[in-house]
Coordinates of C-alpha atoms in Angstrom, one line a residue:
M23 CA 20.7 -42.5 71.8
A24 CA 23.9 -44.5 72.3
R25 CA 27.0 -42.6 71.6
T26 CA 30.0 -43.2 69.2
I27 CA 33.6 -42.9 70.1
G28 CA 36.9 -43.0 68.4
I29 CA 39.5 -45.4 69.5
D30 CA 43.0 -45.8 68.8
L31 CA 43.8 -49.4 69.8
G32 CA 47.6 -49.3 70.0
T33 CA 50.0 -51.9 70.7
T34 CA 51.3 -50.3 73.8
N35 CA 48.6 -47.8 74.9
C36 CA 45.0 -47.1 73.8
C37 CA 43.5 -43.9 73.8
M38 CA 39.8 -42.9 73.2
S39 CA 37.9 -39.5 72.1
V40 CA 34.2 -38.3 71.5
F41 CA 32.6 -35.2 70.0
E42 CA 31.3 -33.0 72.7
A43 CA 29.8 -29.7 72.0
G44 CA 31.1 -29.6 68.4
H45 CA 34.8 -30.5 69.5
P46 CA 36.7 -33.7 69.9
V47 CA 37.4 -34.4 73.5
V48 CA 39.8 -37.2 74.9
I49 CA 38.1 -39.5 77.4
P50 CA 40.0 -40.3 80.6
N51 CA 39.9 -43.9 81.8
A52 CA 39.0 -45.2 85.2
E53 CA 42.2 -44.3 86.6
G54 CA 41.8 -40.6 85.3
R55 CA 44.4 -41.0 82.6
H56 CA 44.2 -40.4 78.9
T57 CA 46.0 -43.6 77.7
T58 CA 45.4 -47.1 79.0
P59 CA 48.2 -49.8 78.7
S60 CA 47.1 -52.6 76.2
V61 CA 47.9 -55.2 78.8
V62 CA 45.6 -58.2 79.8
A63 CA 46.5 -60.6 82.9
F64 CA 44.9 -63.6 84.3
T65 CA 45.7 -64.0 88.0
A66 CA 45.9 -67.2 90.1
D67 CA 42.8 -66.4 92.0
G68 CA 40.8 -66.1 88.7
Q69 CA 40.9 -62.4 88.3
T70 CA 41.0 -60.8 84.8
L71 CA 42.9 -57.6 85.0
V72 CA 42.9 -55.0 81.9
G73 CA 45.0 -51.7 81.6
E74 CA 47.3 -50.3 84.5
A75 CA 46.4 -53.3 87.0
A76 CA 47.7 -55.6 84.5
K77 CA 50.8 -53.8 83.6
H78 CA 51.7 -53.3 87.5
Q79 CA 51.7 -57.0 88.3
A80 CA 53.4 -58.2 85.2
A81 CA 56.8 -58.8 86.7
A82 CA 55.2 -61.1 89.4
N83 CA 52.8 -62.8 87.0
P84 CA 54.9 -63.2 83.6
K85 CA 53.3 -66.0 82.2
G86 CA 49.8 -64.8 83.0
T87 CA 50.3 -61.3 81.4
I88 CA 49.6 -60.7 77.6
R89 CA 51.4 -57.4 76.1
S90 CA 51.8 -56.3 72.7
I91 CA 48.9 -58.5 71.2
K92 CA 48.4 -56.3 68.2
R93 CA 51.3 -57.8 66.6
S94 CA 49.5 -61.0 66.3
M95 CA 46.3 -59.8 65.2
G96 CA 45.1 -61.8 62.1
T97 CA 47.3 -64.7 62.9
D98 CA 46.1 -68.2 64.0
L99 CA 48.0 -67.8 67.3
V100 CA 46.2 -69.3 70.3
L101 CA 47.3 -68.1 73.6
E102 CA 46.7 -70.9 76.6
I103 CA 46.7 -69.2 80.1
G104 CA 45.3 -71.6 82.7
E105 CA 41.8 -72.8 81.4
N106 CA 41.9 -69.8 79.2
R107 CA 42.4 -70.4 75.3
L108 CA 42.4 -67.0 73.6
R109 CA 43.0 -65.8 69.9
P110 CA 44.4 -62.3 69.6
E111 CA 41.0 -60.7 68.8
D112 CA 39.7 -62.3 72.3
V113 CA 42.6 -60.5 74.0
S114 CA 41.9 -57.1 72.0
S115 CA 38.2 -57.6 72.9
L116 CA 38.8 -57.4 76.6
I117 CA 41.0 -54.3 76.0
L118 CA 38.1 -52.7 74.1
K119 CA 35.5 -53.8 76.7
K120 CA 37.3 -51.9 79.5
L121 CA 37.6 -48.8 77.0
R122 CA 33.9 -49.0 76.4
A123 CA 32.9 -49.4 79.9
D124 CA 35.4 -46.5 81.2
A125 CA 33.9 -44.1 78.3
Q126 CA 30.2 -44.9 79.5
A127 CA 31.1 -44.3 82.9
W128 CA 32.7 -40.9 81.9
L129 CA 29.9 -39.9 79.5
G130 CA 27.1 -41.1 81.8
D131 CA 25.6 -42.6 78.5
E132 CA 25.6 -45.7 76.5
V133 CA 28.4 -46.3 74.0
G134 CA 27.2 -48.4 70.9
S135 CA 29.6 -47.5 68.0
A136 CA 33.0 -47.0 67.5
V137 CA 35.5 -46.1 64.8
I138 CA 38.7 -48.0 65.3
T139 CA 42.2 -47.4 64.0
V140 CA 44.7 -49.7 62.7
P141 CA 48.4 -49.4 61.1
A142 CA 48.1 -48.3 57.6
Y143 CA 50.1 -51.3 56.6
F144 CA 47.7 -53.9 58.5
T145 CA 46.8 -56.5 56.0
D146 CA 43.1 -57.6 55.2
D147 CA 43.1 -60.3 57.8
Q148 CA 44.5 -58.1 60.5
R149 CA 41.5 -55.4 59.7
Q150 CA 39.2 -58.3 59.9
A151 CA 40.4 -59.4 63.1
T152 CA 40.4 -55.9 64.7
R153 CA 36.7 -55.4 63.3
R154 CA 35.9 -59.0 65.1
A155 CA 37.6 -57.7 68.5
G156 CA 35.1 -54.6 68.3
E157 CA 32.1 -56.7 67.7
L158 CA 33.1 -59.2 70.5
A159 CA 33.4 -56.2 72.9
G160 CA 29.8 -55.1 72.0
L161 CA 30.6 -52.4 69.6
N162 CA 29.4 -51.6 66.2
V163 CA 32.4 -50.8 64.2
L164 CA 31.5 -48.0 61.9
R165 CA 34.7 -47.9 60.1
I166 CA 38.4 -48.9 60.3
I167 CA 40.7 -46.3 59.5
N168 CA 44.5 -46.2 59.1
E169 CA 46.4 -44.3 62.1
P170 CA 48.3 -42.0 60.0
T171 CA 45.1 -40.8 58.2
A172 CA 43.4 -40.4 61.6
A173 CA 46.4 -38.2 62.7
A174 CA 46.1 -36.1 59.6
L175 CA 42.4 -35.9 60.2
S176 CA 43.0 -34.3 63.6
F177 CA 45.5 -31.8 62.2
G178 CA 43.4 -31.1 59.5
L179 CA 40.5 -29.9 61.5
Q180 CA 42.5 -27.4 62.8
K181 CA 43.6 -26.0 59.3
S182 CA 41.3 -24.9 56.7
V183 CA 44.3 -24.2 54.0
D184 CA 45.2 -26.4 51.2
Q185 CA 48.3 -28.4 52.1
T186 CA 50.4 -31.5 51.7
L187 CA 51.3 -33.6 54.9
L188 CA 53.7 -36.4 55.6
V189 CA 52.9 -38.5 58.6
Y190 CA 55.6 -40.4 60.4
D191 CA 54.0 -42.7 62.8
L192 CA 56.4 -44.8 65.1
G193 CA 54.1 -46.5 67.8
G194 CA 54.9 -49.2 70.4
G195 CA 54.8 -52.0 67.8
T196 CA 54.2 -50.7 64.3
F197 CA 55.6 -48.3 62.1
D198 CA 53.6 -46.4 59.2
V199 CA 54.3 -43.4 57.0
S200 CA 51.5 -41.8 54.8
I201 CA 51.7 -38.7 52.5
L202 CA 48.3 -36.9 52.3
E203 CA 47.2 -34.0 50.4
M204 CA 44.2 -31.8 51.6
T205 CA 42.4 -29.8 49.2
G206 CA 39.0 -28.0 49.5
G207 CA 38.1 -30.0 52.7
V208 CA 39.0 -33.4 51.1
L209 CA 42.1 -35.5 52.6
R210 CA 43.3 -37.8 50.1
V211 CA 46.0 -40.4 50.9
V212 CA 48.5 -40.4 48.0
S213 CA 50.6 -43.2 49.3
T214 CA 51.7 -45.4 52.4
A215 CA 54.2 -47.5 53.5
G216 CA 55.1 -49.4 56.9
N217 CA 56.2 -52.3 58.9
N218 CA 54.0 -54.0 61.2
R219 CA 56.8 -55.6 63.3
L220 CA 58.7 -52.3 64.0
G221 CA 58.2 -50.1 66.8
G222 CA 59.3 -48.8 70.4
D223 CA 59.0 -52.4 71.6
D224 CA 61.9 -53.1 69.4
F225 CA 64.1 -50.3 70.8
D226 CA 63.0 -51.9 74.3
R227 CA 64.3 -55.0 73.2
V228 CA 67.5 -54.1 72.3
V229 CA 68.3 -52.2 75.4
A230 CA 67.0 -55.4 77.4
G231 CA 69.7 -57.4 75.3
W232 CA 72.4 -54.9 76.4
I233 CA 71.2 -55.3 80.0
A234 CA 71.3 -59.2 80.1
A235 CA 74.6 -59.3 78.3
R236 CA 76.2 -56.7 80.8
F237 CA 74.6 -58.6 83.9
Q238 CA 76.0 -61.9 82.2
E239 CA 79.4 -60.4 81.9
Q240 CA 79.4 -58.9 85.4
T241 CA 78.0 -62.0 87.5
G242 CA 78.6 -65.2 85.0
R243 CA 74.7 -65.8 85.4
S244 CA 72.3 -65.8 82.2
L245 CA 68.7 -64.7 82.8
D246 CA 67.6 -67.0 79.9
G247 CA 64.6 -69.3 81.0
D248 CA 63.9 -67.0 84.0
P249 CA 60.3 -65.2 83.0
A250 CA 60.3 -62.9 86.1
A251 CA 63.8 -61.4 85.5
E252 CA 63.2 -61.1 81.8
Q253 CA 60.2 -59.1 82.5
R254 CA 61.9 -56.9 85.1
V255 CA 64.6 -56.2 82.5
L256 CA 61.9 -55.3 79.8
E257 CA 60.4 -52.8 82.0
A258 CA 63.7 -51.2 83.0
A259 CA 64.8 -51.1 79.3
E260 CA 61.6 -49.2 78.4
A261 CA 62.0 -47.0 81.3
A262 CA 65.6 -46.4 80.3
K263 CA 64.6 -45.5 76.8
I264 CA 61.9 -43.0 77.9
E265 CA 64.3 -41.3 80.2
L266 CA 67.0 -40.8 77.7
S267 CA 64.6 -39.0 75.4
D268 CA 65.1 -36.1 77.9
A269 CA 68.5 -37.0 79.8
E270 CA 72.0 -37.4 78.3
Q271 CA 72.4 -40.5 80.8
T272 CA 70.4 -42.9 82.9
V273 CA 71.4 -45.3 85.5
I274 CA 69.6 -48.7 85.3
R275 CA 69.4 -50.4 88.7
L276 CA 67.8 -53.7 89.2
P277 CA 68.3 -55.2 92.7
Y278 CA 67.8 -58.8 93.4
L279 CA 67.5 -59.5 89.8
A280 CA 68.5 -63.3 90.2
T281 CA 70.1 -65.5 92.6
G282 CA 73.7 -67.0 92.5
E283 CA 75.8 -69.4 94.7
S284 CA 77.0 -66.6 97.0
G285 CA 73.2 -65.0 97.2
P286 CA 71.3 -62.4 95.6
L287 CA 72.7 -60.6 92.4
H288 CA 72.1 -57.1 91.5
F289 CA 72.6 -54.9 88.5
E290 CA 73.6 -51.4 88.0
A291 CA 75.0 -49.8 84.9
A292 CA 74.8 -46.3 83.3
L293 CA 73.5 -46.1 79.6
T294 CA 74.3 -42.7 77.8
R295 CA 72.0 -41.6 75.1
T296 CA 74.9 -41.9 72.6
E297 CA 75.2 -45.7 73.3
F298 CA 71.6 -46.1 73.0
E299 CA 71.2 -44.3 69.5
K300 CA 74.4 -46.2 68.3
M301 CA 72.6 -49.6 69.4
T302 CA 69.4 -48.8 67.9
A303 CA 70.3 -46.8 64.7
H304 CA 69.4 -49.7 62.5
L305 CA 66.0 -49.5 63.7
V306 CA 65.5 -45.7 62.9
H307 CA 67.3 -46.2 59.5
A308 CA 64.8 -48.9 58.7
T309 CA 62.1 -46.3 59.0
I310 CA 63.8 -43.8 56.8
E311 CA 64.0 -46.5 54.1
L312 CA 60.2 -46.8 54.4
L313 CA 59.8 -43.1 54.3
Q314 CA 61.9 -43.1 51.1
D315 CA 59.5 -45.9 49.8
A316 CA 56.4 -43.9 50.2
L317 CA 57.9 -41.1 48.6
T318 CA 59.0 -43.2 45.4
A319 CA 55.3 -44.6 45.3
A320 CA 53.9 -41.1 45.4
G321 CA 56.5 -39.9 43.1
M322 CA 57.5 -37.1 45.3
E323 CA 60.8 -35.5 46.6
P324 CA 61.7 -35.1 50.5
Y325 CA 60.8 -31.4 50.2
G326 CA 57.7 -29.4 49.2
F327 CA 55.6 -30.5 52.1
D328 CA 53.8 -28.0 54.1
A329 CA 53.8 -30.0 57.5
L330 CA 55.5 -33.0 59.1
L331 CA 53.3 -34.8 61.7
L332 CA 55.1 -37.1 64.1
V333 CA 52.7 -39.5 65.5
G334 CA 53.1 -42.0 68.1
G335 CA 55.1 -41.9 71.5
S336 CA 58.3 -43.3 70.1
T337 CA 58.8 -40.3 68.0
R338 CA 59.7 -38.4 71.4
M339 CA 63.2 -40.0 70.8
P340 CA 65.6 -37.4 69.7
A341 CA 67.4 -39.6 67.2
V342 CA 64.2 -40.3 65.5
R343 CA 63.0 -36.8 65.3
A344 CA 66.6 -35.8 64.1
A345 CA 66.6 -38.5 61.4
V346 CA 63.3 -37.6 60.2
K347 CA 64.0 -33.7 60.2
R348 CA 67.3 -34.2 58.6
Y349 CA 65.4 -36.1 55.6
I350 CA 62.2 -34.1 55.3
S351 CA 62.4 -30.2 54.7
A352 CA 58.9 -29.4 56.2
P353 CA 58.1 -27.8 59.6
V354 CA 57.1 -30.1 62.3
A355 CA 53.3 -29.6 63.3
Q356 CA 52.5 -27.9 66.3
G357 CA 49.6 -28.8 68.8
V358 CA 49.6 -32.4 67.8
D359 CA 49.8 -34.6 70.6
P360 CA 51.5 -37.8 69.4
D361 CA 49.8 -39.9 72.1
E362 CA 46.1 -38.4 71.5
C363 CA 45.9 -37.3 67.8
V364 CA 45.0 -40.7 66.5
A365 CA 42.0 -41.3 68.7
V366 CA 41.0 -37.7 68.0
G367 CA 41.3 -38.3 64.3
A368 CA 39.1 -41.4 64.6
C369 CA 36.4 -39.5 66.7
I370 CA 36.3 -36.8 63.8
Q371 CA 35.8 -39.7 61.2
G372 CA 33.0 -40.8 63.4
G373 CA 31.8 -37.2 63.4
I374 CA 32.0 -37.1 59.6
L375 CA 29.9 -40.2 59.2
S376 CA 27.1 -38.8 61.8
G377 CA 27.2 -35.8 60.0
D378 CA 28.5 -33.7 63.0
V379 CA 31.5 -32.8 61.1
A380 CA 30.7 -31.1 57.9
G381 CA 33.1 -29.9 54.8
M382 CA 35.5 -32.9 55.4
L383 CA 35.9 -35.9 53.6
L384 CA 38.4 -38.6 53.7
L385 CA 40.0 -40.9 50.8
D386 CA 42.2 -43.4 52.0
V387 CA 44.4 -46.0 49.9
L388 CA 45.1 -50.0 49.9
P389 CA 48.4 -50.3 51.7
M390 CA 49.4 -53.6 49.9
S391 CA 48.6 -55.0 46.6
L392 CA 46.0 -57.8 46.3
G393 CA 46.0 -60.5 44.0
L394 CA 45.8 -64.3 43.1
E395 CA 48.2 -67.1 42.7
T396 CA 48.7 -68.3 38.9
V397 CA 50.0 -71.5 37.4
G398 CA 53.6 -72.0 38.3
G399 CA 53.3 -70.0 41.5
G400 CA 53.2 -66.4 40.1
F401 CA 51.4 -63.5 41.9
E402 CA 48.9 -61.8 39.6
T403 CA 47.8 -58.2 41.0
I404 CA 44.3 -57.4 40.7
V405 CA 44.4 -54.3 42.9
P406 CA 47.6 -52.3 43.1
R407 CA 48.9 -50.7 46.4
N408 CA 48.0 -47.2 47.2
T409 CA 44.9 -47.6 45.0
A410 CA 42.2 -45.2 46.2
L411 CA 39.3 -46.8 48.2
P412 CA 36.7 -47.9 47.8
V413 CA 37.5 -49.9 44.5
S414 CA 36.4 -52.8 42.1
R415 CA 38.8 -54.5 40.0
S416 CA 38.5 -57.3 37.6
R417 CA 40.4 -59.8 35.7
T418 CA 39.6 -62.8 33.4
F419 CA 41.1 -66.1 33.9
T420 CA 40.9 -69.2 32.2
T421 CA 41.8 -73.2 32.9
A422 CA 45.2 -74.7 32.7
V423 CA 43.8 -78.5 32.1
N424 CA 41.4 -79.9 29.5
F425 CA 37.9 -80.4 31.2
Q426 CA 38.7 -79.0 34.4
P427 CA 35.8 -79.0 36.6
G428 CA 37.2 -76.1 38.9
V429 CA 39.8 -73.5 39.9
D430 CA 41.5 -72.7 43.2
L431 CA 41.3 -68.9 44.0
K432 CA 44.5 -68.5 46.2
I433 CA 44.5 -65.0 47.5
Y434 CA 47.6 -63.2 48.6
Q435 CA 48.5 -59.7 49.7
G436 CA 52.0 -58.1 49.1
E437 CA 54.2 -57.0 46.4
S438 CA 56.4 -59.8 45.3
P439 CA 56.0 -61.3 41.9
V440 CA 56.3 -64.9 43.6
A441 CA 52.8 -65.6 45.3
A442 CA 54.4 -67.6 48.0
N443 CA 56.6 -64.7 49.3
N444 CA 53.4 -62.6 50.0
R445 CA 50.8 -62.8 52.9
F446 CA 48.3 -65.8 52.1
L447 CA 44.8 -64.7 52.9
G448 CA 42.7 -67.7 52.0
K449 CA 42.0 -70.5 49.6
Y450 CA 38.6 -70.9 47.9
T451 CA 37.4 -73.5 45.4
F452 CA 35.0 -72.6 42.6
T453 CA 33.4 -75.5 40.9
G454 CA 30.7 -76.3 38.3
I455 CA 32.7 -74.7 35.4
R456 CA 31.6 -75.5 32.0
R457 CA 33.7 -78.7 30.7
A458 CA 35.8 -77.5 28.0
F459 CA 39.5 -77.8 26.8
S460 CA 42.0 -75.6 28.5
G461 CA 42.0 -71.9 27.6
A462 CA 38.2 -72.0 26.8
P463 CA 36.4 -71.2 29.9
R464 CA 36.5 -67.5 30.8
I465 CA 36.1 -67.0 34.7
E466 CA 35.9 -63.3 35.7
V467 CA 37.2 -62.6 39.1
T468 CA 36.5 -59.3 40.8
F469 CA 37.9 -57.8 44.0
Y470 CA 35.9 -55.2 45.8
V471 CA 37.8 -53.4 48.6
D472 CA 35.7 -51.3 51.0
V473 CA 36.5 -48.1 52.6
N474 CA 37.7 -50.3 55.7
G475 CA 40.2 -51.8 53.4
I476 CA 38.5 -55.2 53.6
L477 CA 38.2 -57.5 50.7
N478 CA 35.2 -58.9 48.9
V479 CA 35.9 -61.6 46.1
T480 CA 33.5 -62.4 43.2
A481 CA 34.3 -65.3 40.7
H482 CA 31.9 -65.3 37.8
D483 CA 31.9 -68.0 35.1
L484 CA 31.1 -66.2 32.0
G485 CA 29.9 -69.5 30.3
S486 CA 27.7 -70.9 32.9
Q487 CA 27.1 -67.6 34.7
K488 CA 27.4 -69.4 37.9
E489 CA 28.7 -67.0 40.7
L490 CA 30.6 -67.2 43.9
N491 CA 30.6 -64.3 46.3
L492 CA 32.5 -64.5 49.6
T493 CA 34.3 -62.0 52.2
V494 CA 38.0 -62.9 52.8
D495 CA 37.7 -63.4 56.6
C496 CA 41.1 -65.1 58.1
T497 CA 39.8 -64.5 61.7
Q498 CA 38.7 -68.1 62.3
P499 CA 41.2 -70.9 63.0
S500 CA 41.5 -74.0 60.5
K501 CA 43.7 -76.6 59.7
A502 CA 46.3 -76.8 57.2
G503 CA 45.5 -77.7 53.8
E504 CA 46.7 -80.6 51.6
D505 CA 49.5 -78.7 50.0
G506 CA 51.0 -77.8 53.4
R507 CA 49.8 -74.1 53.4
P508 CA 47.4 -72.7 55.7
A509 CA 43.7 -73.7 54.5
E510 CA 41.1 -70.9 54.2
G511 CA 41.0 -68.3 56.8
T512 CA 44.3 -69.0 58.3
A513 CA 47.2 -66.7 58.7
Q514 CA 50.6 -67.8 60.0
A515 CA 52.9 -65.9 62.4
P516 CA 56.6 -65.4 61.0
S517 CA 58.9 -68.3 62.1
R518 CA 62.6 -69.1 61.9
E519 CA 62.1 -71.4 58.9
Q520 CA 60.4 -68.5 56.8
V521 CA 63.4 -66.3 57.6
E522 CA 66.0 -69.0 56.6
A523 CA 63.8 -69.5 53.2
L524 CA 64.0 -65.6 52.7
L525 CA 67.8 -65.9 53.2
A526 CA 67.9 -68.5 50.6
Q527 CA 65.9 -66.4 48.2
A528 CA 68.1 -63.4 48.8
Q529 CA 71.3 -65.5 48.0
A530 CA 69.7 -66.8 44.8
Q531 CA 68.9 -63.4 43.8
L532 CA 72.6 -62.1 44.4
D533 CA 73.9 -64.6 42.3
R534 CA 71.8 -63.4 39.4
L535 CA 72.5 -59.7 40.0
D536 CA 75.5 -58.0 38.0
P537 CA 78.3 -56.7 40.5
V538 CA 78.8 -53.4 38.3
R539 CA 75.3 -52.7 36.8
D540 CA 73.7 -53.8 39.8
Y541 CA 75.8 -52.3 42.7
G542 CA 73.3 -50.5 44.7
R543 CA 70.8 -53.2 44.6
R544 CA 73.4 -55.8 45.6
A545 CA 74.5 -53.5 48.3
A546 CA 71.1 -53.4 49.9
L547 CA 70.5 -57.1 49.6
E548 CA 73.9 -58.0 51.2
A549 CA 73.2 -55.7 54.0
A550 CA 69.9 -57.0 54.9
V551 CA 71.4 -60.7 54.7
A552 CA 74.2 -59.8 57.0
K553 CA 71.9 -58.4 59.4
T554 CA 69.5 -61.2 59.5
K555 CA 72.2 -63.9 59.6
K556 CA 73.6 -62.1 62.6
A557 CA 70.4 -61.9 64.4
L558 CA 69.7 -65.7 63.6
H559 CA 73.0 -66.7 64.6
G560 CA 72.7 -64.6 67.7
K561 CA 69.6 -66.6 68.8
D562 CA 67.6 -63.3 68.5
L563 CA 64.5 -64.5 66.9
N564 CA 62.7 -61.0 67.3
A565 CA 65.5 -59.2 65.9
A566 CA 65.6 -61.9 63.0
L567 CA 62.0 -61.7 62.3
F568 CA 62.6 -57.8 62.2
F569 CA 65.2 -58.2 59.5
G570 CA 63.3 -60.7 57.7
D571 CA 60.7 -58.2 56.9
V572 CA 63.4 -55.7 55.9
L573 CA 64.7 -58.3 53.6
R574 CA 61.1 -59.4 52.4
H575 CA 61.0 -55.6 51.5
E576 CA 64.3 -55.7 49.4
L577 CA 63.3 -59.0 47.6
A578 CA 60.1 -57.3 46.5
R579 CA 61.7 -54.3 44.9
P580 CA 61.8 -54.3 41.0
D581 CA 65.6 -54.9 39.7
E582 CA 65.0 -51.9 37.2
P583 CA 64.4 -48.4 38.8
T584 CA 62.1 -47.5 35.9
P585 CA 58.5 -48.7 35.9
K586 CA 57.3 -51.1 33.3
P587 CA 54.5 -50.2 31.1
E588 CA 51.2 -51.8 32.3
K589 CA 50.4 -54.9 30.7
P590 CA 47.2 -55.3 28.6
R591 CA 44.5 -57.3 30.0
R592 CA 44.5 -60.8 29.1
S593 CA 43.4 -64.3 30.2
L594 CA 45.7 -66.1 32.7
H595 CA 45.7 -69.7 34.2
L596 CA 44.7 -70.5 37.4
P597 CA 45.8 -73.4 39.4
W598 CA 43.8 -76.5 40.0
K599 CA 44.6 -79.8 41.9
K600 CA 43.1 -82.8 41.1

């Protein structure tokens, strides 16, 4: 019978696990290691390399090497390398194919199914893309589960007592924090928060920027436009970051980094842990802000936890561990390998589904609110964030124009009251509505979110009884719609223009806030604006995109700290374009 494995499909590295003799076991890859680099390369002689082989040749073949593809999952990105045209899920499927082949070789048996983990803050389209990648690799994807939840499952299997856990998961490309309660073998997620563009890669880029700046100071030579040199610098930055987790100082040496008028140019400089921590302090601070967000959503204080789980290789950095331990009063869980526990948890979930693991049940939550755009560009939440899954919620809408023949269902995910500020998931047209004056038709829209966090939508005209059923699938490329937004099934990667639009929104909001009454709110927004502008002016688009996410998070916060009472159900207008 075909086996089921658990897969941690990471931004930087992947790991896999399987149940053997009633216990989870980490599966080594063909190279004998427990983790596989998430790197794919296409060579000049037509070879496709995955894992260690791809990583080792990256400096010599930077244009043919793909790294950190996880950050682009669910977008309409198309990579063109030679004759290859690849979407992010195509690249991820190549990684999953290697993992599957390595697992089959080690097990001596067929691998047919998998439980695959994703960041807790992955959107619906990113989850769909991950499922599609698994299917392209020949896997039956039994479940998509959140990485912090998987880590908690791994820890929970060791502990039979009731407890409250906080999982701080800082991986290579994403960050999540989740609060969970375990009672009587039931693991329930209380709240979650995160940023899909914050991880160890960002620490590497900060150091890489420092190296490039120092090199230019020393030699007068810029490394811009030199892909091979930039790749070597990035690799050296990652190595320095890792070394500074154990040492107080490291020496970065890059011989023959470039060529000048007088011949080869070399780089050598010492970097202390203190300097490294100072230049990356804003990244650590951003994770603590999101940790606070998760606590607020759960209605909890930073104390009262039974255990703190530090997950992801980036949590090995001393500054990260110190910042979390300063803020959260809880013992750090022992016996949890930050690189392997997520894959182990995925394997345990597979065991729960197959019946191999008894006495455990997982109840996860929706990471971000789901809803529809209404007339005027507003966002009506149908399923709020941190709602337990699976869930079904309905709202009744009506028409805005007399004899309106149909409505546009524009689906978004996020927390802003303005639809355009949230993640666009798709647009679907529901036609054939009974002709009537505006406000007369009643259209019931139901959102059903399954245990994988994937959305299914039903629209039901209560007058004509016509019904539309669909699954929001944003994994297929399509052209932009007439209104300039992506057409159905398309998600766009962040751009400089979007960051500049966020800055304009932030400035407008600052103009409305009272300098005295809203002092704290203004200070947070002003700090986010200043950092975003600095990154843009410095032409560091990656940093600008990161601070843009921070800025988006600030803009989505309510102006008043006290929650508003829940509004009674009512009919709302849906937009329609003639």
